[in-house]
Coordinates of C-alpha atoms (C1' of nucleotides) in Angstrom, one line a residue:
Chain A
M1 CA 213.6 88.6 -67.9
S2 CA 216.5 86.4 -66.9
S3 CA 217.1 88.1 -63.6
Q4 CA 219.1 85.1 -63.0
I5 CA 221.7 86.2 -65.5
S6 CA 221.5 89.9 -65.0
S7 CA 222.3 89.4 -61.3
T8 CA 224.7 86.6 -61.0
T9 CA 226.3 88.7 -58.2
T10 CA 225.3 89.3 -54.7
G11 CA 222.1 90.9 -55.8
A12 CA 220.4 94.2 -55.3
S13 CA 219.1 93.8 -51.8
S14 CA 222.6 93.8 -50.2
Q15 CA 221.6 90.6 -48.5
P16 CA 222.7 87.2 -49.7
R17 CA 220.1 85.3 -51.6
Y18 CA 220.2 82.3 -49.4
A19 CA 219.3 84.5 -46.5
A20 CA 216.0 85.5 -48.2
I21 CA 215.2 81.8 -48.6
K22 CA 216.0 81.2 -44.9
A23 CA 213.8 84.1 -43.9
H24 CA 211.0 82.8 -46.0
I25 CA 211.1 79.4 -44.4
C26 CA 211.4 80.8 -40.9
A27 CA 208.4 83.0 -41.6
Q28 CA 206.3 80.0 -42.7
I29 CA 207.3 78.1 -39.5
E30 CA 206.7 81.0 -37.1
S31 CA 203.3 81.8 -38.7
G32 CA 202.3 78.2 -38.0
E33 CA 201.8 77.7 -41.7
W34 CA 204.4 74.9 -41.6
P35 CA 204.0 73.0 -38.3
A36 CA 206.6 70.6 -36.9
H37 CA 207.2 67.6 -39.2
F38 CA 205.9 69.5 -42.2
R39 CA 207.7 68.6 -45.3
V40 CA 209.6 71.6 -46.7
P41 CA 209.9 72.0 -50.5
S42 CA 212.8 70.1 -51.9
E43 CA 216.1 71.8 -53.0
N44 CA 215.1 71.7 -56.6
Q45 CA 211.6 73.1 -55.9
L46 CA 213.0 76.0 -53.9
A47 CA 215.7 76.6 -56.5
Q48 CA 212.9 77.0 -59.1
D49 CA 210.6 79.1 -56.9
F50 CA 213.3 81.5 -55.9
N51 CA 215.1 81.5 -59.3
V52 CA 218.4 80.4 -57.8
S53 CA 220.7 77.4 -58.3
R54 CA 220.1 74.3 -56.4
M55 CA 223.3 74.9 -54.4
T56 CA 222.0 78.2 -53.2
A57 CA 218.7 76.7 -52.1
R58 CA 220.7 73.9 -50.5
R59 CA 222.7 76.3 -48.5
A60 CA 219.6 77.8 -47.0
L61 CA 218.3 74.4 -46.0
S62 CA 221.7 73.3 -44.7
E63 CA 222.2 76.3 -42.5
L64 CA 218.7 76.0 -41.0
T65 CA 219.4 72.3 -40.4
D66 CA 222.6 73.2 -38.5
E67 CA 220.6 75.7 -36.5
G68 CA 218.2 73.0 -35.5
V69 CA 215.2 74.5 -37.3
L70 CA 215.0 71.8 -39.9
M71 CA 215.7 68.1 -40.1
R72 CA 216.9 66.4 -43.3
S73 CA 217.2 62.8 -44.3
Q74 CA 218.7 61.5 -47.5
G75 CA 216.1 60.1 -49.8
L76 CA 213.2 61.3 -47.8
G77 CA 213.3 65.1 -47.7
T78 CA 213.5 68.0 -45.4
F79 CA 211.2 68.6 -42.5
V80 CA 210.4 71.2 -39.9
A81 CA 212.1 70.2 -36.6
E82 CA 210.4 70.2 -33.2
P83 CA 210.5 73.7 -31.6
V84 CA 214.0 74.3 -30.5
P85 CA 215.3 74.7 -27.0
A86 CA 216.3 78.4 -26.6
G87 CA 219.3 78.4 -24.3
S88 CA 222.2 76.1 -23.6
L89 CA 223.3 74.7 -20.3
L90 CA 226.8 74.2 -21.5
E91 CA 227.7 77.7 -22.6
V92 CA 227.1 81.1 -21.2
R93 CA 225.4 83.0 -23.9
N94 CA 224.2 86.5 -24.3
I95 CA 220.5 86.7 -24.1
A96 CA 220.3 89.4 -26.7
D97 CA 222.2 87.1 -29.1
E98 CA 219.8 84.3 -28.4
V99 CA 216.8 86.5 -29.2
A100 CA 218.5 87.8 -32.3
A101 CA 219.3 84.3 -33.4
R102 CA 215.6 83.5 -33.4
G103 CA 215.0 86.5 -35.6
H104 CA 213.1 88.4 -32.9
S105 CA 213.6 91.9 -31.7
Y106 CA 215.5 92.3 -28.4
G107 CA 214.7 94.9 -25.8
N108 CA 215.1 95.5 -22.0
R109 CA 213.9 97.4 -19.0
I110 CA 216.4 98.6 -16.4
L111 CA 214.7 98.4 -13.0
K112 CA 217.6 99.0 -10.8
L113 CA 221.2 100.1 -11.1
E114 CA 222.9 101.1 -7.8
Q115 CA 225.7 100.6 -5.4
T116 CA 224.8 98.8 -2.2
T117 CA 226.5 96.7 0.6
A118 CA 227.0 93.0 0.3
S119 CA 224.8 90.7 2.3
T120 CA 226.3 87.6 3.8
E121 CA 225.2 85.4 0.8
V122 CA 226.5 87.9 -1.8
A123 CA 229.7 88.5 0.1
V124 CA 230.5 84.7 0.1
A125 CA 229.6 84.3 -3.5
L126 CA 231.8 87.2 -4.7
G127 CA 234.6 86.5 -2.2
L128 CA 234.2 89.9 -0.5
A129 CA 233.8 91.0 3.1
E130 CA 230.3 91.3 4.5
G131 CA 229.1 94.8 4.1
A132 CA 231.6 95.6 1.3
A133 CA 230.4 97.8 -1.6
V134 CA 228.9 95.9 -4.5
Y135 CA 227.0 96.9 -7.6
H136 CA 223.5 95.8 -7.9
S137 CA 221.4 95.7 -11.1
I138 CA 218.0 94.4 -12.0
I139 CA 217.1 94.2 -15.7
V140 CA 214.2 92.6 -17.5
H141 CA 215.0 91.2 -21.0
L142 CA 212.3 91.2 -23.7
D143 CA 211.8 89.1 -26.7
N144 CA 209.5 90.8 -29.2
G145 CA 208.4 92.9 -26.3
L146 CA 207.5 89.9 -24.1
P147 CA 209.6 89.5 -20.9
I148 CA 211.7 86.3 -21.0
Q149 CA 214.3 86.9 -18.4
F150 CA 214.5 88.6 -15.0
E151 CA 218.2 89.3 -14.3
E152 CA 219.3 90.3 -10.8
R153 CA 223.1 90.7 -10.7
Y154 CA 225.7 91.5 -8.1
T155 CA 229.0 92.7 -9.5
N156 CA 232.4 93.0 -7.9
P157 CA 233.4 96.7 -8.0
T158 CA 237.1 96.0 -7.5
L159 CA 237.2 94.1 -10.8
V160 CA 234.8 96.1 -12.8
P161 CA 234.8 99.7 -11.4
E162 CA 232.9 101.3 -14.3
Y163 CA 229.9 98.9 -14.2
L164 CA 227.4 101.5 -13.1
Q165 CA 228.3 103.9 -15.8
Q166 CA 227.4 101.5 -18.6
D167 CA 224.5 101.9 -21.0
F168 CA 222.9 98.5 -20.6
S169 CA 220.2 99.3 -23.1
A170 CA 222.9 99.1 -25.8
A171 CA 224.9 96.1 -24.5
T172 CA 223.7 93.6 -21.9
P173 CA 225.7 93.2 -18.7
N174 CA 226.7 89.8 -19.9
E175 CA 228.1 91.3 -23.1
Y176 CA 229.9 94.1 -21.2
L177 CA 231.4 91.8 -18.6
T178 CA 232.7 89.3 -21.0
R179 CA 234.4 92.1 -22.9
V180 CA 235.9 93.8 -19.8
A181 CA 236.7 90.7 -17.8
P182 CA 236.9 87.6 -20.0
L183 CA 235.5 84.7 -18.1
T184 CA 237.5 81.7 -17.3
E185 CA 235.1 79.7 -15.2
A186 CA 231.4 79.6 -14.3
D187 CA 229.2 77.8 -11.7
T188 CA 225.7 77.2 -12.8
T189 CA 222.7 75.9 -10.8
V190 CA 219.3 75.4 -12.2
E191 CA 216.1 75.0 -10.2
A192 CA 212.3 75.5 -10.5
I193 CA 210.6 78.1 -8.4
G194 CA 207.2 79.7 -8.2
A195 CA 207.3 83.4 -9.2
D196 CA 207.2 85.7 -6.2
G197 CA 205.6 89.2 -6.2
A198 CA 208.4 91.3 -7.7
V199 CA 209.5 88.7 -10.3
A200 CA 206.0 87.9 -11.3
E201 CA 205.2 91.6 -11.8
A202 CA 208.4 92.2 -13.8
L203 CA 207.8 89.2 -16.0
E204 CA 204.1 89.9 -16.4
I205 CA 203.0 86.5 -15.2
D206 CA 200.8 85.2 -12.4
S207 CA 202.3 85.0 -9.0
G208 CA 203.3 81.5 -8.1
S209 CA 203.5 80.2 -11.7
A210 CA 206.5 78.0 -12.5
C211 CA 209.8 79.6 -13.4
L212 CA 213.3 78.3 -14.3
Q213 CA 215.8 79.9 -12.0
I214 CA 219.4 79.9 -12.8
W215 CA 222.1 80.9 -10.4
R216 CA 225.4 81.7 -12.1
R217 CA 228.7 82.8 -10.6
T218 CA 231.2 83.9 -13.3
M219 CA 234.9 84.1 -12.6
S220 CA 237.7 85.8 -14.4
R221 CA 241.4 85.4 -14.0
A222 CA 241.5 88.0 -11.2
G223 CA 238.6 86.6 -9.2
T224 CA 234.8 86.3 -9.0
V225 CA 233.4 88.9 -11.2
S226 CA 229.7 88.6 -10.8
F227 CA 226.9 86.7 -9.2
A228 CA 223.6 86.6 -11.1
R229 CA 220.1 85.2 -10.6
L230 CA 218.3 84.6 -13.9
V231 CA 214.6 83.8 -13.8
H232 CA 212.7 82.6 -16.9
P233 CA 209.0 82.0 -17.2
G234 CA 208.6 78.3 -17.5
N235 CA 206.5 78.3 -20.6
R236 CA 208.6 80.9 -22.5
Y237 CA 212.0 79.3 -22.1
R238 CA 213.9 76.1 -22.3
L239 CA 217.4 75.0 -21.7
G240 CA 218.9 72.4 -24.0
A241 CA 222.1 70.3 -24.2
Q242 CA 223.4 67.7 -26.6
L243 CA 225.9 65.4 -25.1
R244 CA 228.2 63.0 -26.9
F245 CA 230.1 60.2 -25.3
Chain B
M1 CA 249.1 60.9 -60.1
S2 CA 245.8 62.6 -60.9
S3 CA 244.0 61.0 -58.0
Q4 CA 241.8 63.9 -58.6
I5 CA 240.5 62.4 -61.8
S6 CA 240.5 58.8 -60.8
S7 CA 238.2 59.6 -57.8
T8 CA 235.9 62.5 -58.6
T9 CA 233.4 60.6 -56.5
T10 CA 233.1 60.2 -52.8
G11 CA 236.5 58.6 -52.6
A12 CA 237.9 55.4 -51.5
S13 CA 238.1 56.0 -47.7
S14 CA 234.2 56.0 -47.4
Q15 CA 234.7 59.3 -45.5
P16 CA 234.1 62.6 -47.2
R17 CA 237.2 64.4 -48.3
Y18 CA 236.4 67.6 -46.5
A19 CA 236.4 65.5 -43.3
A20 CA 240.0 64.5 -43.9
I21 CA 241.0 68.2 -44.1
K22 CA 239.1 69.0 -41.0
A23 CA 240.8 66.1 -39.2
H24 CA 244.2 67.3 -40.3
I25 CA 243.5 70.9 -39.1
C26 CA 242.2 69.6 -35.8
A27 CA 245.2 67.4 -35.4
Q28 CA 247.6 70.3 -35.9
I29 CA 245.7 72.4 -33.3
E30 CA 245.5 69.6 -30.7
S31 CA 249.1 68.8 -31.0
G32 CA 249.9 72.4 -30.3
E33 CA 251.6 72.8 -33.7
W34 CA 249.0 75.5 -34.5
P35 CA 248.4 77.7 -31.4
A36 CA 245.6 80.2 -31.0
H37 CA 245.7 83.0 -33.5
F38 CA 247.9 80.9 -35.8
R39 CA 247.1 81.6 -39.4
V40 CA 245.7 78.6 -41.1
P41 CA 246.6 77.9 -44.8
S42 CA 244.2 79.7 -47.2
E43 CA 241.5 77.9 -49.1
N44 CA 243.6 77.8 -52.3
Q45 CA 246.6 76.5 -50.4
L46 CA 244.6 73.7 -48.8
A47 CA 243.0 72.9 -52.1
Q48 CA 246.4 72.5 -53.6
D49 CA 247.8 70.5 -50.7
F50 CA 245.0 68.1 -50.5
N51 CA 244.3 68.0 -54.2
V52 CA 240.7 69.0 -54.0
S53 CA 238.8 71.9 -55.3
R54 CA 238.7 75.2 -53.5
M55 CA 235.0 74.7 -52.6
T56 CA 235.9 71.5 -50.8
A57 CA 238.7 73.0 -48.8
R58 CA 236.4 75.9 -48.1
R59 CA 233.8 73.6 -46.7
A60 CA 236.3 72.1 -44.2
L61 CA 237.2 75.6 -43.0
S62 CA 233.6 76.8 -42.9
E63 CA 232.5 73.9 -40.8
L64 CA 235.3 74.3 -38.3
T65 CA 234.4 78.0 -38.1
D66 CA 230.8 77.1 -37.3
E67 CA 232.1 74.7 -34.7
G68 CA 234.1 77.5 -33.1
V69 CA 237.5 76.0 -33.9
L70 CA 238.5 78.6 -36.4
M71 CA 237.9 82.3 -37.0
R72 CA 237.7 83.8 -40.5
S73 CA 237.7 87.3 -41.8
Q74 CA 237.4 88.4 -45.3
G75 CA 240.5 89.8 -46.8
L76 CA 242.7 88.7 -43.9
G77 CA 242.6 84.9 -43.6
T78 CA 241.6 82.1 -41.3
F79 CA 242.9 81.8 -37.8
V80 CA 242.8 79.3 -35.0
A81 CA 240.2 80.4 -32.4
E82 CA 240.8 80.7 -28.7
P83 CA 240.3 77.4 -26.8
V84 CA 236.6 76.5 -26.6
P85 CA 234.5 75.7 -23.6
A86 CA 235.1 72.0 -22.7
G87 CA 232.6 69.3 -23.5
S88 CA 230.4 67.0 -21.5
L89 CA 229.9 68.6 -18.1
L90 CA 226.4 67.6 -17.7
E91 CA 226.4 63.9 -17.2
V92 CA 223.6 61.5 -17.2
R93 CA 223.6 60.1 -13.7
N94 CA 221.7 57.4 -12.0
I95 CA 219.3 58.9 -9.5
A96 CA 219.9 56.0 -7.1
D97 CA 223.6 56.8 -7.1
E98 CA 222.9 60.4 -6.4
V99 CA 220.8 59.6 -3.4
A100 CA 223.4 57.2 -2.2
A101 CA 226.1 59.8 -2.6
R102 CA 224.2 62.0 -0.2
G103 CA 224.2 59.2 2.3
H104 CA 220.4 58.8 2.1
S105 CA 218.4 55.7 1.5
Y106 CA 217.0 55.1 -1.9
G107 CA 213.6 53.6 -2.8
N108 CA 211.0 53.7 -5.5
R109 CA 207.4 53.0 -6.4
I110 CA 206.6 51.4 -9.8
L111 CA 203.3 52.9 -10.9
K112 CA 203.2 51.4 -14.4
L113 CA 205.1 48.9 -16.5
E114 CA 203.4 47.9 -19.7
Q115 CA 203.5 47.6 -23.5
T116 CA 201.5 50.1 -25.4
T117 CA 201.5 51.8 -28.9
A118 CA 203.5 54.8 -29.8
S119 CA 201.8 58.1 -30.1
T120 CA 203.0 60.5 -32.8
E121 CA 205.3 62.3 -30.4
V122 CA 206.8 59.2 -29.0
A123 CA 207.2 57.6 -32.4
V124 CA 209.1 60.6 -33.6
A125 CA 211.3 60.7 -30.6
L126 CA 212.2 57.0 -30.8
G127 CA 212.4 56.9 -34.6
L128 CA 209.6 54.3 -34.8
A129 CA 206.4 54.2 -36.8
E130 CA 203.3 55.7 -35.3
G131 CA 201.4 53.0 -33.5
A132 CA 204.4 50.7 -33.2
A133 CA 204.8 48.8 -29.9
V134 CA 206.7 50.6 -27.2
Y135 CA 207.4 49.9 -23.5
H136 CA 206.0 52.4 -21.1
S137 CA 207.0 52.8 -17.5
I138 CA 206.3 55.2 -14.7
I139 CA 208.4 55.1 -11.6
V140 CA 208.6 57.4 -8.6
H141 CA 212.1 57.7 -7.0
L142 CA 212.3 58.3 -3.3
D143 CA 215.1 59.9 -1.2
N144 CA 214.7 58.8 2.5
G145 CA 211.1 58.0 1.6
L146 CA 210.4 61.4 0.1
P147 CA 209.5 61.5 -3.6
I148 CA 212.2 63.4 -5.6
Q149 CA 211.7 62.2 -9.1
F150 CA 208.7 61.2 -11.3
E151 CA 210.1 59.2 -14.2
E152 CA 207.9 58.5 -17.2
R153 CA 209.8 56.5 -19.9
Y154 CA 209.2 55.1 -23.3
T155 CA 211.6 52.5 -24.4
N156 CA 212.3 51.1 -27.9
P157 CA 211.5 47.3 -27.7
T158 CA 213.5 46.5 -30.8
L159 CA 216.7 47.6 -29.0
V160 CA 215.8 46.4 -25.5
P161 CA 213.4 43.6 -25.8
E162 CA 213.6 42.4 -22.2
Y163 CA 212.8 45.8 -20.6
L164 CA 209.5 44.7 -19.1
Q165 CA 210.9 41.7 -17.4
Q166 CA 213.4 43.7 -15.3
D167 CA 213.1 44.2 -11.6
F168 CA 213.4 47.9 -11.3
S169 CA 213.2 47.9 -7.5
A170 CA 216.7 46.5 -7.7
A171 CA 218.2 48.5 -10.6
T172 CA 216.8 51.7 -12.0
P173 CA 215.8 51.9 -15.7
N174 CA 218.7 54.2 -16.2
E175 CA 221.1 51.7 -14.6
Y176 CA 219.7 48.8 -16.6
L177 CA 219.7 50.7 -19.9
T178 CA 223.2 51.9 -19.7
R179 CA 224.4 48.4 -19.0
V180 CA 222.4 46.8 -21.8
A181 CA 222.7 49.5 -24.4
P182 CA 225.7 51.8 -23.7
L183 CA 224.7 55.3 -24.6
T184 CA 226.6 57.3 -27.1
E185 CA 224.6 60.4 -27.2
A186 CA 221.8 62.3 -25.3
D187 CA 219.6 65.2 -25.9
T188 CA 218.5 67.0 -22.8
T189 CA 215.9 69.8 -22.4
V190 CA 215.1 71.5 -19.1
E191 CA 212.1 73.5 -18.4
A192 CA 209.9 74.7 -15.5
I193 CA 206.3 73.5 -15.2
G194 CA 203.5 73.5 -12.7
A195 CA 202.7 70.0 -11.4
D196 CA 199.6 68.6 -12.9
G197 CA 197.2 66.2 -11.2
A198 CA 199.0 62.8 -11.7
V199 CA 202.5 64.2 -11.1
A200 CA 201.5 66.2 -8.1
E201 CA 199.9 63.1 -6.5
A202 CA 202.8 60.9 -7.2
L203 CA 205.3 63.4 -5.9
E204 CA 203.1 64.3 -2.9
I205 CA 203.1 68.0 -3.6
D206 CA 200.4 70.6 -4.3
S207 CA 199.0 70.7 -7.7
G208 CA 200.4 73.6 -9.7
S209 CA 203.6 74.0 -7.6
A210 CA 206.8 74.6 -9.6
C211 CA 208.7 71.6 -10.9
L212 CA 211.9 71.1 -12.9
Q213 CA 211.0 68.9 -15.9
I214 CA 213.8 67.2 -17.9
W215 CA 213.2 65.6 -21.3
R216 CA 215.9 63.2 -22.2
R217 CA 216.4 61.2 -25.3
T218 CA 219.2 58.7 -25.0
M219 CA 220.8 57.1 -28.0
S220 CA 223.0 54.0 -28.4
R221 CA 224.9 52.9 -31.4
A222 CA 222.0 51.0 -32.8
G223 CA 219.5 53.9 -32.5
T224 CA 217.3 55.8 -30.1
V225 CA 216.9 53.7 -27.0
S226 CA 214.7 55.6 -24.7
F227 CA 212.7 58.8 -24.3
A228 CA 212.1 59.9 -20.7
R229 CA 210.4 62.7 -18.9
L230 CA 211.8 63.4 -15.4
V231 CA 209.9 65.7 -13.1
H232 CA 211.5 67.0 -9.9
P233 CA 209.8 69.0 -7.2
G234 CA 211.4 72.5 -7.5
N235 CA 212.3 72.8 -3.9
R236 CA 213.8 69.3 -3.6
Y237 CA 216.2 69.2 -6.5
R238 CA 218.8 71.2 -8.3
L239 CA 221.0 70.8 -11.4
G240 CA 224.5 72.0 -11.3
A241 CA 227.3 72.4 -13.8
Q242 CA 230.8 73.8 -13.6
L243 CA 232.2 75.2 -16.8
R244 CA 235.8 76.0 -17.4
F245 CA 237.1 78.1 -20.4
Chain C
dT1 C1' 256.3 114.1 -47.9
dG2 C1' 252.1 112.2 -48.3
dT3 C1' 248.2 110.6 -50.2
dA4 C1' 245.7 108.1 -53.6
dC5 C1' 245.4 104.5 -56.7
dG6 C1' 245.8 100.0 -58.1
dC7 C1' 247.6 95.2 -57.7
dT8 C1' 247.1 91.0 -55.3
dC9 C1' 246.0 88.2 -51.7
dT10 C1' 242.2 86.8 -48.9
dT11 C1' 237.3 85.1 -47.9
dG12 C1' 232.2 85.4 -49.5
dT13 C1' 228.4 84.5 -52.8
dA14 C1' 226.4 82.2 -56.7
dT15 C1' 226.0 79.1 -60.7
dA16 C1' 226.1 74.8 -63.5
dT17 C1' 227.2 70.3 -63.6
dA18 C1' 228.1 65.5 -62.3
dC19 C1' 227.6 61.5 -59.8
dA20 C1' 226.7 58.8 -55.2
dA21 C1' 223.4 57.1 -52.1
dG22 C1' 219.0 56.6 -49.5
dC23 C1' 214.0 56.0 -49.8
dT24 C1' 209.3 55.2 -52.1
dT25 C1' 206.6 53.5 -55.5
dG26 C1' 205.0 50.6 -58.9
dG27 C1' 205.5 47.0 -62.0
dT28 C1' 207.2 42.6 -63.2
dT29 C1' 208.2 38.1 -62.3
dG30 C1' 208.4 33.7 -59.9
Chain D
dC1 C1' 200.4 36.7 -53.5
dA2 C1' 204.9 37.6 -52.3
dA3 C1' 209.4 38.9 -53.6
dC4 C1' 212.4 41.4 -56.3
dC5 C1' 213.9 45.1 -59.2
dA6 C1' 214.1 49.4 -61.6
dA7 C1' 212.6 54.1 -62.1
dG8 C1' 212.3 58.4 -60.0
dC9 C1' 212.3 61.2 -56.4
dT10 C1' 215.1 63.0 -52.5
dT11 C1' 219.6 64.7 -50.1
dG12 C1' 224.9 64.3 -50.1
dT13 C1' 229.5 65.1 -52.1
dA14 C1' 232.7 67.2 -55.3
dT15 C1' 234.3 70.1 -59.1
dA16 C1' 235.2 74.2 -62.1
dT17 C1' 234.2 78.7 -62.7
dA18 C1' 232.9 83.6 -62.1
dC19 C1' 232.6 87.7 -59.8
dA20 C1' 232.2 90.6 -55.3
dA21 C1' 234.2 92.6 -51.4
dG22 C1' 237.6 93.4 -47.6
dA23 C1' 242.6 94.1 -46.3
dG24 C1' 247.4 95.1 -47.0
dC25 C1' 251.2 96.7 -49.7
dG26 C1' 253.8 99.2 -52.8
dT27 C1' 254.2 102.5 -56.3
dA28 C1' 253.2 106.5 -58.8
dC29 C1' 251.8 111.0 -58.7
dA30 C1' 250.8 115.6 -56.8

DNA sequence: TGTACGCTCTTGTATATACAAGCTTGGTTG
DNA sequence: CAACCAAGCTTGTATATACAAGAGCGTACA
């Protein structure tokens, strides 16, 4: 009895107790048990259910609220928020982190990793001469095994000479590049396209179905590092932004 | 003395005490007094300086850490983080201005302008009761006679009672709303969809062809003003953003 | 000399408690 | 019947306390 007293400390499971409560709530939501606008148990109720203090239960609810999973309002209660936008227009985030933040498992498939010569378009984007050597990679990113991003990337070999030797199953190109060449600037363009043959096949969707296509040119102090085309299936991805004036 | 005892409660300034600490830290950083990697006073130090408990000082530091302003590491201390990506790059622009900026002629077609009752989704977005009266408008915007945006908008009648009487062929809803209820905040979500029947017809494109769909909730001081769905033909529109770090 | 231990500082987790403040509900009162 | 008020829920703020765990430093010991 009184596990409450016998383990005032961090607990046996090596994981904070509020994390267990967060996990439980996320599980209910993801399983569909708790739909949007569902009223989540109160702080006191959770405290009792999990045998923790109200402040600990509160922390779980507060963090999930900060993460956009829940909505709270004083006097009313805590509710499941509308499904959250996955990405952000305002920051350049690592897709693996985004997947992990949703509590899903990340994976990828490397379709191409080679050196080639720059086409006119690529040369202009990277600030190189036409026909110059560039690195070319195509990677498909998976969320719980489901393809959510087709990444085709051209990288400037003069700035990142060891790009081709990287193990991108361990760290995404984004992750590697931001470490090697910290980015100082980025141009982003978003448009909607119908998936063409290669992309449709890689993303396992019907040819012609709507996709969000993001063009992004990332620049470091020394020059333009990389030029990427990111394609997301329209129904598996959203971009969100909160603006304040 | 002992302001600690005389105001255990929320305090005189109507603003939480941890907010004052956050403000102080931000001020030091913005003034350049505390540069990047500067070591911020410890929780105990701040608690003493501001005459609050350690947990309150801690909250200020934790929130600033979540916001990316500070970095913490156990055993070492709390430090000022590197400058963060700048703020509002994605602005809410008036479509008529965008067309004019391209040197094209702007036009529109008003398909619907009516009062109706709020569905669950609309009620939640506008912060109204389900079934409450809302204004509903559907307008197609033209660039040189070519449809480039399908705008379906729900507007809160309590905040903008004269919405239905406006002449939207002269000023777009966006233009009118920003004049009547200056916006303080906006949530934006971007996704790719295939055009369905009504949208495809209005935009004069094939049904099922890829479109960029933007959901935008605009808020004024008094509350949520308007909830709009903007659909652009994928091949006639792009969204751009330049980020600087 | 050099390593290992312990002290002390830091942040991190957890509890118990108190009161403030927002919303709903139900009863009482005019 | 309507208006008001109080009780009882909710979340929000604040405190005091305890122990855990990571990092750095100096001292004592081999």
